[in-house]
XYZ file of C-alpha atoms in Angstrom:
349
model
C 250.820 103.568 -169.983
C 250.639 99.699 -169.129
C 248.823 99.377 -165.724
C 248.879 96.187 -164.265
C 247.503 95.149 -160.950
C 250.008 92.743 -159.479
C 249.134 89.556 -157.547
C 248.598 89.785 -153.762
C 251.275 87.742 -153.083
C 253.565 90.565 -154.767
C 255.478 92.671 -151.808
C 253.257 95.774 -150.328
C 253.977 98.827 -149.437
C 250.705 99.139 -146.703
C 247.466 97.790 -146.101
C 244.408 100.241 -146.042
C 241.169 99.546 -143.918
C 238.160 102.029 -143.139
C 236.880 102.106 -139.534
C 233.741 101.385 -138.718
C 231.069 103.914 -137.881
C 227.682 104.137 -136.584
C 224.892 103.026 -139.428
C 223.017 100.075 -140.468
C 225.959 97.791 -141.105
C 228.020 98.107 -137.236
C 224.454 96.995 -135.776
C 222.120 98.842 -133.445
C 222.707 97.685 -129.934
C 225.949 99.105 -128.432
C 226.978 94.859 -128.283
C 226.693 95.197 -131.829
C 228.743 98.097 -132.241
C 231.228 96.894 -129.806
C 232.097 93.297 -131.414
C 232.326 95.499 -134.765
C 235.159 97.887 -133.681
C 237.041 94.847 -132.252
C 236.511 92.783 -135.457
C 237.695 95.669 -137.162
C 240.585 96.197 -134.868
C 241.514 92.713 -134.440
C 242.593 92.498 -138.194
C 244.279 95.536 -138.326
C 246.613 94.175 -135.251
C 247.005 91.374 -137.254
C 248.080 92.756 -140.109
C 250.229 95.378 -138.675
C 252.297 92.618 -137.589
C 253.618 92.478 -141.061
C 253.096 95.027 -142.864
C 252.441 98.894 -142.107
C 248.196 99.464 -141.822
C 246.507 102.991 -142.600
C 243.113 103.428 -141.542
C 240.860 105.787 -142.694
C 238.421 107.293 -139.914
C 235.609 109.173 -140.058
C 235.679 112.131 -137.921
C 232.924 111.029 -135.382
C 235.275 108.270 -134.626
C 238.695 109.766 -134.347
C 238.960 109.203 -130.220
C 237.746 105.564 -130.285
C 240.214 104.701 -133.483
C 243.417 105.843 -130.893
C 242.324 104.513 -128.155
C 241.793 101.255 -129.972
C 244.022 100.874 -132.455
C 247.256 102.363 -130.513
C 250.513 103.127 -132.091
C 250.070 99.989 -134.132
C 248.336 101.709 -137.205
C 248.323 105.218 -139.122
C 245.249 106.998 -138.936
C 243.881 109.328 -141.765
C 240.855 111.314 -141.354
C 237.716 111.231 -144.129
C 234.195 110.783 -144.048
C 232.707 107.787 -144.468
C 229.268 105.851 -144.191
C 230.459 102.534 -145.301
C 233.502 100.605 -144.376
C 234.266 97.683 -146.927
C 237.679 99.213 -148.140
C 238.284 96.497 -150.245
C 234.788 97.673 -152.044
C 235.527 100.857 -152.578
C 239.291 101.736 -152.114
C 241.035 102.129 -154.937
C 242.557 99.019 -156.652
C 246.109 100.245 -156.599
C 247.994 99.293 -160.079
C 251.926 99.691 -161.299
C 252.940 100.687 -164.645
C 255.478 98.429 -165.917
C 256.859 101.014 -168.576
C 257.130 103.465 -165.186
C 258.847 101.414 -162.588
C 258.382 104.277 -160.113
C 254.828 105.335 -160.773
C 251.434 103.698 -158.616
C 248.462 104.076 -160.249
C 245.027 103.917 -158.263
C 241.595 102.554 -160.322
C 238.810 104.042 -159.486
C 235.907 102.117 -160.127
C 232.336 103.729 -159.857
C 230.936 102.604 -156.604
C 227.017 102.225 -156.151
C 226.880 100.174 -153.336
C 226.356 96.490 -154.436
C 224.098 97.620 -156.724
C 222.681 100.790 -154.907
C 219.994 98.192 -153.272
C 217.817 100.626 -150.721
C 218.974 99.678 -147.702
C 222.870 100.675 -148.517
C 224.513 103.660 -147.839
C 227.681 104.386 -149.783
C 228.062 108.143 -151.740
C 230.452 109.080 -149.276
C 232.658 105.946 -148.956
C 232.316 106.072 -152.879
C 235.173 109.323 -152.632
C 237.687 107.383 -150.678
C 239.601 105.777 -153.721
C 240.083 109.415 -154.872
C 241.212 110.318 -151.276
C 243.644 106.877 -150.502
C 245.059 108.087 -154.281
C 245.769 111.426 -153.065
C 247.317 110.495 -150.037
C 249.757 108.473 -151.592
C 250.291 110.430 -154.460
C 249.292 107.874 -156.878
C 248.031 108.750 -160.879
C 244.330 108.159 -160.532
C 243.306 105.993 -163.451
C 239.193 106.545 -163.454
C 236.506 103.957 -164.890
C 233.540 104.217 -165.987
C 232.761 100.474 -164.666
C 230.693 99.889 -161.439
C 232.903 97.470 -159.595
C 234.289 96.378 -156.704
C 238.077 95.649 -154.977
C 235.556 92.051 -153.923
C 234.464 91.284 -157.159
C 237.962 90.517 -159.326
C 241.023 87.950 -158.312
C 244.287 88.489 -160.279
C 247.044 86.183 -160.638
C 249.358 89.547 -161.853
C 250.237 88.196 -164.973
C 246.876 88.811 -167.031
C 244.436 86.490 -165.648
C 241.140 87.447 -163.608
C 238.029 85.633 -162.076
C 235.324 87.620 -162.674
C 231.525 86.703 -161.917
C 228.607 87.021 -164.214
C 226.420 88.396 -161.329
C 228.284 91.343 -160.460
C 230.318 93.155 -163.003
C 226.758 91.868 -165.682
C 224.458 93.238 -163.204
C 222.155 95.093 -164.360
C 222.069 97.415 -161.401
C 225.716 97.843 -161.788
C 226.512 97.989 -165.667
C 222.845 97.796 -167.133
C 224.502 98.673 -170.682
C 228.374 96.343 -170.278
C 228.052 92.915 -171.764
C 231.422 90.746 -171.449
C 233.593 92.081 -174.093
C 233.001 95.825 -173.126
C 233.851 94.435 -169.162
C 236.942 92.858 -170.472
C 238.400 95.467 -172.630
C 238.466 97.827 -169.098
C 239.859 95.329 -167.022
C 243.000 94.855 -169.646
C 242.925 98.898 -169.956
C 242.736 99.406 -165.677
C 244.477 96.113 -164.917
C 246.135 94.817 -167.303
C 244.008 91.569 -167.174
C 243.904 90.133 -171.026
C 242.201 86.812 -169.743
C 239.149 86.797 -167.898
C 237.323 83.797 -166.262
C 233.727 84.057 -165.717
C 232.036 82.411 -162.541
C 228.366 81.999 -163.318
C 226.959 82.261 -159.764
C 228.735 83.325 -156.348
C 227.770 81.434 -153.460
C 224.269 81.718 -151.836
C 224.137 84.061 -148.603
C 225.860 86.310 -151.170
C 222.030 86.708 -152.908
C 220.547 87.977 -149.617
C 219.342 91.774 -149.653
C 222.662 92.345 -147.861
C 224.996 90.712 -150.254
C 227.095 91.768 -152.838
C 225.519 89.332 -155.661
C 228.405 87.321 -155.948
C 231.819 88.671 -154.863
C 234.743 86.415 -156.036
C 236.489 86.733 -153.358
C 234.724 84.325 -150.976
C 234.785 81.554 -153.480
C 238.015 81.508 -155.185
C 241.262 82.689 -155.493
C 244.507 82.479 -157.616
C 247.601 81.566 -154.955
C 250.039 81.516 -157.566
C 249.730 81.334 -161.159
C 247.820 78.643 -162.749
C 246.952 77.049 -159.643
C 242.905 78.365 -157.783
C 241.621 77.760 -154.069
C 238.175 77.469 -154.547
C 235.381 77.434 -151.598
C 234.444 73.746 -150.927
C 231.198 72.856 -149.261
C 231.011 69.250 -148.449
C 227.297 68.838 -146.827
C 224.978 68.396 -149.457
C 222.474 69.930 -147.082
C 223.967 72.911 -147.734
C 222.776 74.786 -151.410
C 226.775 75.626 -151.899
C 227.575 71.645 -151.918
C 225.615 71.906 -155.374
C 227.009 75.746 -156.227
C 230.888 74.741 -155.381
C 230.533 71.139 -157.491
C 229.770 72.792 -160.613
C 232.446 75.560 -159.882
C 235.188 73.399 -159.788
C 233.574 71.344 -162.795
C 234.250 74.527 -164.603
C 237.595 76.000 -163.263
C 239.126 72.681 -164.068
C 238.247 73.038 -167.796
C 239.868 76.549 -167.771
C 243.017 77.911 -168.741
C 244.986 81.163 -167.679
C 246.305 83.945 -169.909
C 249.551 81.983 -170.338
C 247.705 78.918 -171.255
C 247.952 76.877 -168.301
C 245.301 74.492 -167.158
C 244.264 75.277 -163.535
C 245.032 73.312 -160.550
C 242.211 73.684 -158.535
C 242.814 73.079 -154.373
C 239.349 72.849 -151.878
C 239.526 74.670 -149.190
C 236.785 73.319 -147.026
C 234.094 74.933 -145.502
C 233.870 74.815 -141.815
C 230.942 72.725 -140.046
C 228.296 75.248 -139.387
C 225.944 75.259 -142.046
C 223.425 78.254 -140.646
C 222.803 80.883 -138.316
C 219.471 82.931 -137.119
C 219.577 84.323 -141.077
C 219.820 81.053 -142.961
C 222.662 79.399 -144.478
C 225.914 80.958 -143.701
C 228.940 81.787 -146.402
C 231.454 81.416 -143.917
C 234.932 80.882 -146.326
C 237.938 80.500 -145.829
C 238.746 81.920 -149.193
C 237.812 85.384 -147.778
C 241.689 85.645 -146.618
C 244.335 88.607 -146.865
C 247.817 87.668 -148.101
C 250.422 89.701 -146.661
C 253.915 90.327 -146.638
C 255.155 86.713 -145.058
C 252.145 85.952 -143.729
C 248.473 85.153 -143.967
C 245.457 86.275 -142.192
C 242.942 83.873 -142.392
C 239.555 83.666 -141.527
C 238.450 82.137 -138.549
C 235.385 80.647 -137.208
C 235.432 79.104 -133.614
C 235.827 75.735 -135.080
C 239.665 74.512 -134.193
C 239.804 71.382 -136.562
C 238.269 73.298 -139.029
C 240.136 76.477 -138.587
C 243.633 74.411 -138.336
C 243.047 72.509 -141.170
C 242.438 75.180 -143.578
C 245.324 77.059 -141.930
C 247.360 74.383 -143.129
C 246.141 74.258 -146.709
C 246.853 77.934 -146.350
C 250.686 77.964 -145.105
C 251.027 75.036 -148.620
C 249.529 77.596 -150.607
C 251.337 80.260 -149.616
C 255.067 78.908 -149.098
C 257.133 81.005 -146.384
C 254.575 83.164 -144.556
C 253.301 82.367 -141.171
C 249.739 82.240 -141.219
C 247.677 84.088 -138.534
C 243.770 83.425 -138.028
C 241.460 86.159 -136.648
C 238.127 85.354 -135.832
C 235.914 86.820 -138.737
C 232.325 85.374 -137.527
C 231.377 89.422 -136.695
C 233.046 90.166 -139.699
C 230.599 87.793 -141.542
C 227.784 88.662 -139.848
C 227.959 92.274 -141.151
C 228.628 90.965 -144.795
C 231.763 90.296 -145.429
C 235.458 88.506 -143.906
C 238.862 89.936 -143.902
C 239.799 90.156 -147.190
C 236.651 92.309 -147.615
C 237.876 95.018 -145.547
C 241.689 95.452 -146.322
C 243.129 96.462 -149.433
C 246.665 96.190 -150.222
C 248.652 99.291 -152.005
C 252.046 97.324 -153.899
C 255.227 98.206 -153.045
C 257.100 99.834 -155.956
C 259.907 98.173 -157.776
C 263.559 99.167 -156.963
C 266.425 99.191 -158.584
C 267.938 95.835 -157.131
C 264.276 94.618 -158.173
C 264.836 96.081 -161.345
C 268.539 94.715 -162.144
């Protein structure tokens, strides 16, 4: 077998999401819990305007899931306390010696770092579940990680971060060559790029310690959007400086130097918890389109739209309003996971 996780920009099949549910992360007041269904809903629209969306639901949600999501989106039932799908879904993977065959990693999932404020052993099924479902080989790992915490270009390169899959409450026995022999034996990644840090609301007691995914990713190969915080009042004008310092002195598994594009941050620099992460990095390609992150700032909002639609040639770029999203820990990209489409045989000839 020769799994190989394919680049997001590679066609899908579907988009997965988890609905949200009643617990510490949706928000105690019934406001709270109200802006997070729509947030939640809102992206699946948006997505299902391009590509089909399954959601799973956990059974004390069933009713609202219809009524909100419509016709628009499957529904599959499963428990669940937490809803970051892209956490822990599976990461869906093709063999390229078995055209027709999806594979499904299963990472261990501890949530974050099983910090005591998390809950997560139920959500921590689902990629077994979503694998089912689809009928998928399950390919299990030993390796707490999450869908948030690697970037693939699909031809053997990943961004990987220091602070997550090194954790100590997440691999307290892994040091970098044991993490990078599973990642080329699950994904098929034989290059890996460290990050050294994340970016700063990500160290909060409700972060994930440095997810990759809201500071860089790989648009096409050899070429990185990274997170780019302009106001040095901000501690990720300092944290994105020495990022790109580094990514620019990096090369992929083919060799090539990186290109490496800012995608500026928007204006607001806090909220009522301290200084925010809002990124645009945090988006979800689709098939021929984008959905981006928004965050109530129009010139900031159009602009990186723009760098978007350049980065991503061809798809129509479609920005959802992710400040909810962000206030509960995460953006878009954090709560979808895409399953690849399969090669066929005019693919194949």
């Amino acid at each position: 077998m020769s799994w190989r996780m394919p680049a997001e920009t590679a066609p899908h099949e579907r988009t997965w999401m988890a609905f949200p549910r009643e617990g510490i992360t949706l928000g105690a007041e019934a406001s709270e819990r109200e802006e997070g269904y729509a947030a939640w809903t809102a992206v699946a629209h948006a997505v299902a305007e391009f590509e089909p969306v399954t959601m799973v639901v956990d059974p004390t949600e069933l009713g609202r899931a219809r009524r909100m999501l419509g016709s628009h989106v499957d529904i599959v039932e499963a428990p669940l306390d937490e809803f970051w799908m892209r956490d822990f879904g599976p990461t869906f993977v093709l063999d390229d010696e078995r055209p027709g065959v999806l594979g499904a990693v299963d990472w261990v999932f501890n949530g974050w770092g099983a910090p005591e404020w998390a809950e997560w052993k139920v959500s921590a099924e689902i990629a077994r579940f979503a694998a089912a479902h689809v009928g998928a080989e399950l390919v299990s790992s030993v390796l707490v990680n999450e869908g948030g915490g690697i970037h693939v270009d699909g031809e053997g390169t990943v961004l990987l971060t220091e602070t997550v899959q090194l954790d100590p409450r997440r691999n307290p026995y892994a040091d970098r060559a044991r993490i990078e022999a599973e990642m080329a034996r699950t994904i098929g990644a034989t290059k890996a790029i460290w990050l050294p840090r994340g970016l700063t609301r990500d160290y909060d007691d409700f972060g994930t310690n440095g997810h990759v995914d809201i500071v860089a990713t790989i648009t096409s190969p050899g070429r990185v959007l990274l997170h780019h915080q302009a106001d040095p009042a901000h501690p990720d004008f300092e944290v994105t400086r020495a990022l790109r310092a580094q990514l620019e002195g990096e090369t992929d598994a083919a060799g090539r130097a990186l290109e490496v594009v800012d995608l500026p941050a928007p204006a607001t620099l806090r909220d009522e918890e301290g200084f925010v992460d809002w990124s645009y990095v945090n988006h979800l390609v689709v098939n021929d389109g984008v959905v981006a992150c928004g965050f109530g700032e129009p010139e900031a909002d159009e602009r990186a739209a723009t760098i978007l639609a350049d980065a991503y040639p061809g798809r129509r770029v479609v920005t959802v309003d992710a400040r909810p999203i962000f206030a509960r820990g995460g953006g878009i990209h954090c709560i979808t996971q895409q399953q690849p489409a399969l090669p066929n045989e005019e693919t194949e000839r």
